[in-house]
PDB file of C-alpha atoms in Angstrom:
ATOM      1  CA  UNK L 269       0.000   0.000   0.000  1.00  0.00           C
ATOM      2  CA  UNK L 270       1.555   3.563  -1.403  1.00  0.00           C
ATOM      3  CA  UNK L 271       1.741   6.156   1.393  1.00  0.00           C
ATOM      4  CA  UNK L 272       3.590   9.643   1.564  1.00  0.00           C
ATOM      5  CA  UNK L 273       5.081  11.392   3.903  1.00  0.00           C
ATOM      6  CA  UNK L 274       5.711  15.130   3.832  1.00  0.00           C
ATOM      7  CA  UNK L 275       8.323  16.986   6.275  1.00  0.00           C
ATOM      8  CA  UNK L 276       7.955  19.294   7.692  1.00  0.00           C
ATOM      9  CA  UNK L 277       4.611  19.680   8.046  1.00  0.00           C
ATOM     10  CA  UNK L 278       5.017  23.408   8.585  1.00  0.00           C
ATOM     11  CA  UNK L 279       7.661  25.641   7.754  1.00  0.00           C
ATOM     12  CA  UNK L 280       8.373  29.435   8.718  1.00  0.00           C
ATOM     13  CA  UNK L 281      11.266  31.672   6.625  1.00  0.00           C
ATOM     14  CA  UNK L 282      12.551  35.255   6.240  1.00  0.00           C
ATOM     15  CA  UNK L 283      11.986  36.224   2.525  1.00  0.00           C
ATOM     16  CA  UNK L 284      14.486  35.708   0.213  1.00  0.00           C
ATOM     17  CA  UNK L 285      15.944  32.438   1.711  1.00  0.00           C
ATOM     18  CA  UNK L 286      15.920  29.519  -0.494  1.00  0.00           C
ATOM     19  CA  UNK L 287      14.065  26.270   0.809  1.00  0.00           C
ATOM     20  CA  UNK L 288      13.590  22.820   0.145  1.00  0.00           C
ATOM     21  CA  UNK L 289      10.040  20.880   1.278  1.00  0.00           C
ATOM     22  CA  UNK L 290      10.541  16.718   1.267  1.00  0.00           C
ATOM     23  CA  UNK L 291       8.079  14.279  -0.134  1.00  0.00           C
ATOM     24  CA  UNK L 292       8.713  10.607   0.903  1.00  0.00           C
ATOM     25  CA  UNK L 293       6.823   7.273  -0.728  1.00  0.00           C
ATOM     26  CA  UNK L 294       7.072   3.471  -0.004  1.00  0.00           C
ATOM     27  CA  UNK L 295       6.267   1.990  -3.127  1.00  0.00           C
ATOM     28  CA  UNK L 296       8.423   3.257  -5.802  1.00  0.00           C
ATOM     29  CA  UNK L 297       6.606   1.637  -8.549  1.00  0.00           C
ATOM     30  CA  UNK L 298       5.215   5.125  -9.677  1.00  0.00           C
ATOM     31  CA  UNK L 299       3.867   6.089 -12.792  1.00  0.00           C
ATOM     32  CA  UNK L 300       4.253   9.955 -11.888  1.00  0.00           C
ATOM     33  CA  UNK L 301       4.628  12.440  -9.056  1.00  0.00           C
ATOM     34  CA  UNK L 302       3.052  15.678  -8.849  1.00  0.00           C
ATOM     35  CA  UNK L 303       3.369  19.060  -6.328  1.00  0.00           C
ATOM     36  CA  UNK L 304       0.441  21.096  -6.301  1.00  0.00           C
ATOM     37  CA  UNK L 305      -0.369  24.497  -4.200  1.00  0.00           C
ATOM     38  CA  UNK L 306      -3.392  25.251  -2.229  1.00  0.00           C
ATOM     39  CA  UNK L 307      -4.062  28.590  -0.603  1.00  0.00           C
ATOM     40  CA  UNK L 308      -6.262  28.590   1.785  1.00  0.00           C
ATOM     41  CA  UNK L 309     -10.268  27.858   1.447  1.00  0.00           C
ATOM     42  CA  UNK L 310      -8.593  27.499  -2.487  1.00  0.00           C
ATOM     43  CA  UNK L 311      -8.592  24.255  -4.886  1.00  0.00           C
ATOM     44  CA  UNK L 312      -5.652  22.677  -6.029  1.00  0.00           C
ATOM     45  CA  UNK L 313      -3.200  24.417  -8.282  1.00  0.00           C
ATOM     46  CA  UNK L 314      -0.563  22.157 -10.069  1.00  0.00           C
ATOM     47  CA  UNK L 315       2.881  23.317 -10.028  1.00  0.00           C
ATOM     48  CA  UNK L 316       5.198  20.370 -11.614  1.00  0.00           C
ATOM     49  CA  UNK L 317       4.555  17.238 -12.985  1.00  0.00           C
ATOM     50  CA  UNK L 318       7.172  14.191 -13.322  1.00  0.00           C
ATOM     51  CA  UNK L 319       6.865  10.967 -14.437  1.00  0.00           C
ATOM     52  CA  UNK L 320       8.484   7.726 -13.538  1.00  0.00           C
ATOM     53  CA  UNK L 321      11.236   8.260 -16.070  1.00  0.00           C
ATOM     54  CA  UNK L 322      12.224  11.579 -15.346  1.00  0.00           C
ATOM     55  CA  UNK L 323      14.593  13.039 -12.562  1.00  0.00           C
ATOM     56  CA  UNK L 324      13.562  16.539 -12.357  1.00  0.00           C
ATOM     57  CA  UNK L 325      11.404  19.607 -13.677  1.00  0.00           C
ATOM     58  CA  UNK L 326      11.502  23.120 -13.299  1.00  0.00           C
ATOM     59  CA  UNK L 327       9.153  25.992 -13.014  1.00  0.00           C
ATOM     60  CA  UNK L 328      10.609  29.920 -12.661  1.00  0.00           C
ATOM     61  CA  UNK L 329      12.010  29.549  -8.841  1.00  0.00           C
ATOM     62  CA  UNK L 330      10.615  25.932  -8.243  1.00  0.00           C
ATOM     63  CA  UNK L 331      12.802  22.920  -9.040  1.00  0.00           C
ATOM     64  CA  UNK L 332      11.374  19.219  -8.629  1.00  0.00           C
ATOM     65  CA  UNK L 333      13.584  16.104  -8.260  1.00  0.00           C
ATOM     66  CA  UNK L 334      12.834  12.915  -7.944  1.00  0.00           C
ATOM     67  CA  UNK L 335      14.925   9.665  -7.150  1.00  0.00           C
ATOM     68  CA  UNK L 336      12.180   6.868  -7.379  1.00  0.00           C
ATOM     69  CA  UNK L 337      14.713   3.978  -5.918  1.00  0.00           C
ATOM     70  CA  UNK L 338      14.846   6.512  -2.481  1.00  0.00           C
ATOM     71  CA  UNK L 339      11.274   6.822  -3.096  1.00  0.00           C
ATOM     72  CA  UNK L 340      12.163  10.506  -2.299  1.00  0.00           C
ATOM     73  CA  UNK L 341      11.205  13.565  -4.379  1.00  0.00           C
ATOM     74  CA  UNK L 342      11.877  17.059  -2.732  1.00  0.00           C
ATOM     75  CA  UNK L 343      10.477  20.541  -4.217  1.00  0.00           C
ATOM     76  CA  UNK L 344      13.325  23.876  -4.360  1.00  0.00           C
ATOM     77  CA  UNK L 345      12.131  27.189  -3.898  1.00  0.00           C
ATOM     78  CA  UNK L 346      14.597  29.871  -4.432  1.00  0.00           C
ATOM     79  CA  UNK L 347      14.579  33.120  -3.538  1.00  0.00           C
ATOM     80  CA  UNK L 348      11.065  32.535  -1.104  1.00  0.00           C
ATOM     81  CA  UNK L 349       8.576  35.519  -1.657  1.00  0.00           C
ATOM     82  CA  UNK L 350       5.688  36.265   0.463  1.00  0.00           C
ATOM     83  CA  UNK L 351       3.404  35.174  -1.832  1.00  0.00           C
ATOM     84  CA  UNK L 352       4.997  31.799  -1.740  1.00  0.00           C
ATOM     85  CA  UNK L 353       2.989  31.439   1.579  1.00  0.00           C
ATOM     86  CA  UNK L 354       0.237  28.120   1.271  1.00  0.00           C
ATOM     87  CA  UNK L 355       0.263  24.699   1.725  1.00  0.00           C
ATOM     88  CA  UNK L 356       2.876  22.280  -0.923  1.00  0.00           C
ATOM     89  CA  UNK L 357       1.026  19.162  -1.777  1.00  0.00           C
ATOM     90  CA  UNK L 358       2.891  15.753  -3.013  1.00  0.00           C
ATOM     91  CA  UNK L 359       1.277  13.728  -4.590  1.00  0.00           C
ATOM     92  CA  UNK L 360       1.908  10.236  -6.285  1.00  0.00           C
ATOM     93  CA  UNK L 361       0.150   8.226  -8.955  1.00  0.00           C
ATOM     94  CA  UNK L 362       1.021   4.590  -8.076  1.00  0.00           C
ATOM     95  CA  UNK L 363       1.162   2.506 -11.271  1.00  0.00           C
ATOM     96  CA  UNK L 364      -1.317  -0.225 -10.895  1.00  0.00           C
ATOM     97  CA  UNK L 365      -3.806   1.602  -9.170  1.00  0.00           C
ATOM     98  CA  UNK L 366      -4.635   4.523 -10.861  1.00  0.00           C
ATOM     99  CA  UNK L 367      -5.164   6.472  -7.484  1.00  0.00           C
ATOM    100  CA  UNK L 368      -3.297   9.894  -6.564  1.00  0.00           C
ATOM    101  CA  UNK L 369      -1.897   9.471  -3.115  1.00  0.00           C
ATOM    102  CA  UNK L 370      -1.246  12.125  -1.372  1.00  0.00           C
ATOM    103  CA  UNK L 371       1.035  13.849   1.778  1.00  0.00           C
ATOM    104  CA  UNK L 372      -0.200  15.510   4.499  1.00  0.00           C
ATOM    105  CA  UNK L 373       1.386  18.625   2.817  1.00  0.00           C
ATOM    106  CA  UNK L 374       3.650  21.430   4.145  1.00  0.00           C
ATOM    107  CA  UNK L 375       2.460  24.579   5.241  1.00  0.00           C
ATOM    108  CA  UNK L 376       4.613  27.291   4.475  1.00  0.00           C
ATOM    109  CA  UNK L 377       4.939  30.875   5.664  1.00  0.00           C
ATOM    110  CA  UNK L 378       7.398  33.563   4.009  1.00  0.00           C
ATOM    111  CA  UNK L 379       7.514  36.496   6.275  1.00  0.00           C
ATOM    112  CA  UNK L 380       8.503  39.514   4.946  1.00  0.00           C
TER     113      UNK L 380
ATOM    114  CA  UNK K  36     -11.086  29.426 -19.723  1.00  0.00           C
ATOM    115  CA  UNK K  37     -10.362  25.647 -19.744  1.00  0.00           C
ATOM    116  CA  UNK K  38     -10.879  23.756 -16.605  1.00  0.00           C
ATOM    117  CA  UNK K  39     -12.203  22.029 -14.167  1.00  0.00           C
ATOM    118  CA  UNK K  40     -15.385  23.447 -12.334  1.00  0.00           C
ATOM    119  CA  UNK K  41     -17.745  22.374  -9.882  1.00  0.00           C
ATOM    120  CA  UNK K  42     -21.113  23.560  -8.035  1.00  0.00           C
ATOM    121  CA  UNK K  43     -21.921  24.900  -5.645  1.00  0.00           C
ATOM    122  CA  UNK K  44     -18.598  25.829  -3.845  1.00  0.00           C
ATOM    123  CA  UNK K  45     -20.498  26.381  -0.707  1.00  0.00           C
ATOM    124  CA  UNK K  46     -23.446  23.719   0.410  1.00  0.00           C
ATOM    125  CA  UNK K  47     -24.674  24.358   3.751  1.00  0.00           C
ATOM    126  CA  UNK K  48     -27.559  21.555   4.843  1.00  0.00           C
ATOM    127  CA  UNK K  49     -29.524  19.701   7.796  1.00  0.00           C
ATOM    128  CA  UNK K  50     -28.630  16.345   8.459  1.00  0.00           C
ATOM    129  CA  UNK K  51     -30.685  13.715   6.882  1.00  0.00           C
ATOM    130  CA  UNK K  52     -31.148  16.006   3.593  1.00  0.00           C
ATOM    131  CA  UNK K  53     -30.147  14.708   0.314  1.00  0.00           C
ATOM    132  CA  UNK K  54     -27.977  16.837  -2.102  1.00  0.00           C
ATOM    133  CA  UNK K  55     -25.768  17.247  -5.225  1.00  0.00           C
ATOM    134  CA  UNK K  56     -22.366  18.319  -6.455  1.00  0.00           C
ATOM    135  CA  UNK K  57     -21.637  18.801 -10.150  1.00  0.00           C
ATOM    136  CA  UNK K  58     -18.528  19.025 -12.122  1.00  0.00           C
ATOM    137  CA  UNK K  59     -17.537  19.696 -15.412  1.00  0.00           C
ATOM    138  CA  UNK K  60     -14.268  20.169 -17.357  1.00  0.00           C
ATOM    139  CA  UNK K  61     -13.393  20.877 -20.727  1.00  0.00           C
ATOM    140  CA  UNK K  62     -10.129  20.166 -20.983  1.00  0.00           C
ATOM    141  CA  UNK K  63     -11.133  17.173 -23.145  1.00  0.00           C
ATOM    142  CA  UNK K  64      -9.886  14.439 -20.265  1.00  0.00           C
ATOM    143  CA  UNK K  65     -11.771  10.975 -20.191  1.00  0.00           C
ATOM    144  CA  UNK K  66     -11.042  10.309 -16.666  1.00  0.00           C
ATOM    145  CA  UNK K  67     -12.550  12.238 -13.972  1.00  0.00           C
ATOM    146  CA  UNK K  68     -12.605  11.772 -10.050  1.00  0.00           C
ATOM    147  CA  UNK K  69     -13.923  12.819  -6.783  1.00  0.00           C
ATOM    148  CA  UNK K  70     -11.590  13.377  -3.931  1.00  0.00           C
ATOM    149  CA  UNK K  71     -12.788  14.602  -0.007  1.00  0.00           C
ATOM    150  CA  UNK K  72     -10.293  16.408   1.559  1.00  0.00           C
ATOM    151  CA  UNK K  73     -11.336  16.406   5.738  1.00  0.00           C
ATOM    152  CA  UNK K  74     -10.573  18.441   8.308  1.00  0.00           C
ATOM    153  CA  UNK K  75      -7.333  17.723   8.594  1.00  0.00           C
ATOM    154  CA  UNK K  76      -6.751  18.882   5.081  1.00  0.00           C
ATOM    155  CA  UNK K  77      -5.626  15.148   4.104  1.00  0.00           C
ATOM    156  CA  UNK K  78      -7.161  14.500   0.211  1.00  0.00           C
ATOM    157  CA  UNK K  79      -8.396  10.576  -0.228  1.00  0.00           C
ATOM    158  CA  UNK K  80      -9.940   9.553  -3.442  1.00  0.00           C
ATOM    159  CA  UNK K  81     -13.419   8.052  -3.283  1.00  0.00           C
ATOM    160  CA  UNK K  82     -13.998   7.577  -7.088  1.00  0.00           C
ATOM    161  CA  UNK K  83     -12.846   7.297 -10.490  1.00  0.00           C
ATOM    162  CA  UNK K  84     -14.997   6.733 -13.700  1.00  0.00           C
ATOM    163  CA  UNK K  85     -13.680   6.734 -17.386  1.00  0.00           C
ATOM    164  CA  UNK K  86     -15.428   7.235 -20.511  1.00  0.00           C
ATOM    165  CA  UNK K  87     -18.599   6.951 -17.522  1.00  0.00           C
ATOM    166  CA  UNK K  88     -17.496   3.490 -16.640  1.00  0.00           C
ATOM    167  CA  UNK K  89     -16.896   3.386 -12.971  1.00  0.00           C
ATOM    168  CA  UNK K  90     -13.210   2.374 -11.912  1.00  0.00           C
ATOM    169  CA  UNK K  91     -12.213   2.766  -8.659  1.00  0.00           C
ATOM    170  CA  UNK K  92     -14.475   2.897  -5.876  1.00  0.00           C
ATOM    171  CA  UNK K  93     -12.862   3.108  -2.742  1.00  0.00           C
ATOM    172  CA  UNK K  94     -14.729   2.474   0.660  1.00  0.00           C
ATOM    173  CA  UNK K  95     -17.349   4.866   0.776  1.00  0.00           C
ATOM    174  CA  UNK K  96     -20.628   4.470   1.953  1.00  0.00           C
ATOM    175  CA  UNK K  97     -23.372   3.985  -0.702  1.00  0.00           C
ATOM    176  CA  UNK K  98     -24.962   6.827   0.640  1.00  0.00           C
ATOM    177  CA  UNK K  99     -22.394   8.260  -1.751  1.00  0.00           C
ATOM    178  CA  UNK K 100     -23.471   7.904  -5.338  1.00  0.00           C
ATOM    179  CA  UNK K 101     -21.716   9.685  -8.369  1.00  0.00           C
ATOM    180  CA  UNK K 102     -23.145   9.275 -11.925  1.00  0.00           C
ATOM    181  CA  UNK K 103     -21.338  10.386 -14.868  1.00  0.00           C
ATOM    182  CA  UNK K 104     -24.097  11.729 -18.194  1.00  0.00           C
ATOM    183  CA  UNK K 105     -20.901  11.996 -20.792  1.00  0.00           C
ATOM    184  CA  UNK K 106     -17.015  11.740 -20.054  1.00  0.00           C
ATOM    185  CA  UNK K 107     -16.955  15.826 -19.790  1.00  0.00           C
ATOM    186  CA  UNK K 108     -18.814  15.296 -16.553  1.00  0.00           C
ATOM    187  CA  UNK K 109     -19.149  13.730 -12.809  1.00  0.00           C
ATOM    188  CA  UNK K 110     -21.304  14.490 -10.619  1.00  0.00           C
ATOM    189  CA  UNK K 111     -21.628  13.018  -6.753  1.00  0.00           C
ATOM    190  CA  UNK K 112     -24.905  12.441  -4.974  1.00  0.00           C
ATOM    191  CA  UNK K 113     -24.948  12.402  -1.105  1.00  0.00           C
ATOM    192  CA  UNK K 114     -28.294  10.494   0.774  1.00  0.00           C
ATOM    193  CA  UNK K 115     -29.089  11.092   3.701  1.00  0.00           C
ATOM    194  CA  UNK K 116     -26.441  13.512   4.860  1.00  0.00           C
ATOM    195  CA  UNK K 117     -24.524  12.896   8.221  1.00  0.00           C
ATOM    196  CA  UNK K 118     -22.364  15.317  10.313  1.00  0.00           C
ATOM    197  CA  UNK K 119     -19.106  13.966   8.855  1.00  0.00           C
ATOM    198  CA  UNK K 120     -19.899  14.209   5.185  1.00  0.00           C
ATOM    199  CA  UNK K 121     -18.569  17.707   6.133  1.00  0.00           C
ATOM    200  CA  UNK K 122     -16.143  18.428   4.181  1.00  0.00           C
ATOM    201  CA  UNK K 123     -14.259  19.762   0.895  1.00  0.00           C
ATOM    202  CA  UNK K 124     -15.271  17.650  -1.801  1.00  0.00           C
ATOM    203  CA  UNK K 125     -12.591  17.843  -4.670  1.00  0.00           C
ATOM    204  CA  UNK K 126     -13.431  16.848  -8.960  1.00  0.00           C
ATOM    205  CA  UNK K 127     -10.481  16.426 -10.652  1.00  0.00           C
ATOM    206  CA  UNK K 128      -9.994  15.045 -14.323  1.00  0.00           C
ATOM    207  CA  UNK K 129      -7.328  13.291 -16.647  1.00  0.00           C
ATOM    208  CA  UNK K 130      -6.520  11.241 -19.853  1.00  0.00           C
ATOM    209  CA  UNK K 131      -6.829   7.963 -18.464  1.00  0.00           C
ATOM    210  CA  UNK K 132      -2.649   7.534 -18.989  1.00  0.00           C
ATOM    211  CA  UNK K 133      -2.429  10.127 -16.987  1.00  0.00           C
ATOM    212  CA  UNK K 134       0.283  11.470 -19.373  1.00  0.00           C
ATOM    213  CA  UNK K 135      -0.486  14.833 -18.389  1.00  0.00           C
ATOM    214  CA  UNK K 136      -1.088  14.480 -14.716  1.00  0.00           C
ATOM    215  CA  UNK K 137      -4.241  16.026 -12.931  1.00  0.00           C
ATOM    216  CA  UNK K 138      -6.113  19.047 -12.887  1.00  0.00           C
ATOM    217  CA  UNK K 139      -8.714  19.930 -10.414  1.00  0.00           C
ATOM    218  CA  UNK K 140     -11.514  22.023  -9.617  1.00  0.00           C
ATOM    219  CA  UNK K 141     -11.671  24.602  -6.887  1.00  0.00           C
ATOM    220  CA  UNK K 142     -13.747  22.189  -4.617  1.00  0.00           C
ATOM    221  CA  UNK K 143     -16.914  22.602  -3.065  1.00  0.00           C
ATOM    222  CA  UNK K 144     -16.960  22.958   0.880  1.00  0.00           C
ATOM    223  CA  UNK K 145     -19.920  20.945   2.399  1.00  0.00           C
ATOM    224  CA  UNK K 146     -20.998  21.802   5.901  1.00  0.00           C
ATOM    225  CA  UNK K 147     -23.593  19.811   7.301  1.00  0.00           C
ATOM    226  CA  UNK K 148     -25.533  21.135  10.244  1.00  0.00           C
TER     227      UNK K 148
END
């Protein structure tokens, strides 16, 4: 059975610092991986997609990696901006079932 | 605008009352899927259908019934609402490879009193 772990589940940092948020699976028979954003009260926004074959995308100031034998993906912020602030969702698509499993996600806070 | 959208985002009823959520997206995706996200924020899926064929059904009660007209849309049905049906109900779509990952709708916050 697939489960993910995120650390840490919350996260405080002075703008400007760079960051990295950790996404952990058991079952690293994956068929993709995907972060998403959700502000609060807000739906899901997708922020990087990578599949099984892939070790890493990248976005503006977000970087995704992924090392499927770990079963370990982490997301890289640079350069955190306020607006950076909401919760990081990981999320995996196992390959035989179909489902998207995800984290507990990461709640993060960029103070200015 | 191409998406995924649902309605009502807010549903506010008395326990025991039946209601409905609809979705739609037109992002031309032939999978589409329900996920509840509970007070704890933690997202679970409760159903998949493609092409309107049902294909995962996880442990939900019956009371929970979602019926899909055309592949463009999924809607979910809720009997006899309880106290912890509350929650943020999630639609989502994809191709059924998944190729492009998922997209989801805003969700629709159910709060039943």
């Amino acid at each position: 059975k697939q489960e993910v772990t995120q650390i840490p589940a919350a996260l405080s940092v002075p703008e400007g610092e760079n960051l990295v948020l950790n996404c952990s699976f058991t079952d690293s028979a994956i068929y993709n991986l995907q972060w998403f954003r959700q502000d609060p009260g807000k739906g899901l926004t997708s922020l990087l997609l990578i599949q099984s074959s892939q070790r890493e995308q990248t976005s503006g100031r977000l970087n995704a990696s992924l090392d499927k034998s770990s079963g370990r993906s982490t997301l890289y912020i640079a350069a955190s901006q306020p607006g950076d602030s909401a919760t990081y969702l990981c999320a995996v698509d196992s390959s035989n079932t179909g489902k998207l499993i995800f984290g507990q996600g990461t709640t993060l806070q960029v103070k200015p | 605008d191409t998406a995924v959208s649902q309605t009502p985002k807010y549903l506010v009823t008395q326990m025991g009352n039946d209601k409905s959520i609809k979705c739609e997206q037109n992002l031309g995706h032939d999978t589409m899927y329900w996920y509840k996200q509970d007070s704890k924020k933690f997202l679970k899926i409760m159903f998949s259908y493609n092409n309107k064929e049902l294909i995962i059904n996880e442990t939900v009660p019956n009371r929970f019934s979602p019926k899909s007209p055309d592949k463009a849309h999924l809607n979910l049905h809720i009997n006899s609402l309880e106290l912890g049906d509350s929650a943020v109900y999630f639609c989502a779509s994809s191709y059924y490879d998944r190729v492009g990952g998922y997209t989801f709708g805003s969700g629709t916050r159910l709060t039943v009193v």
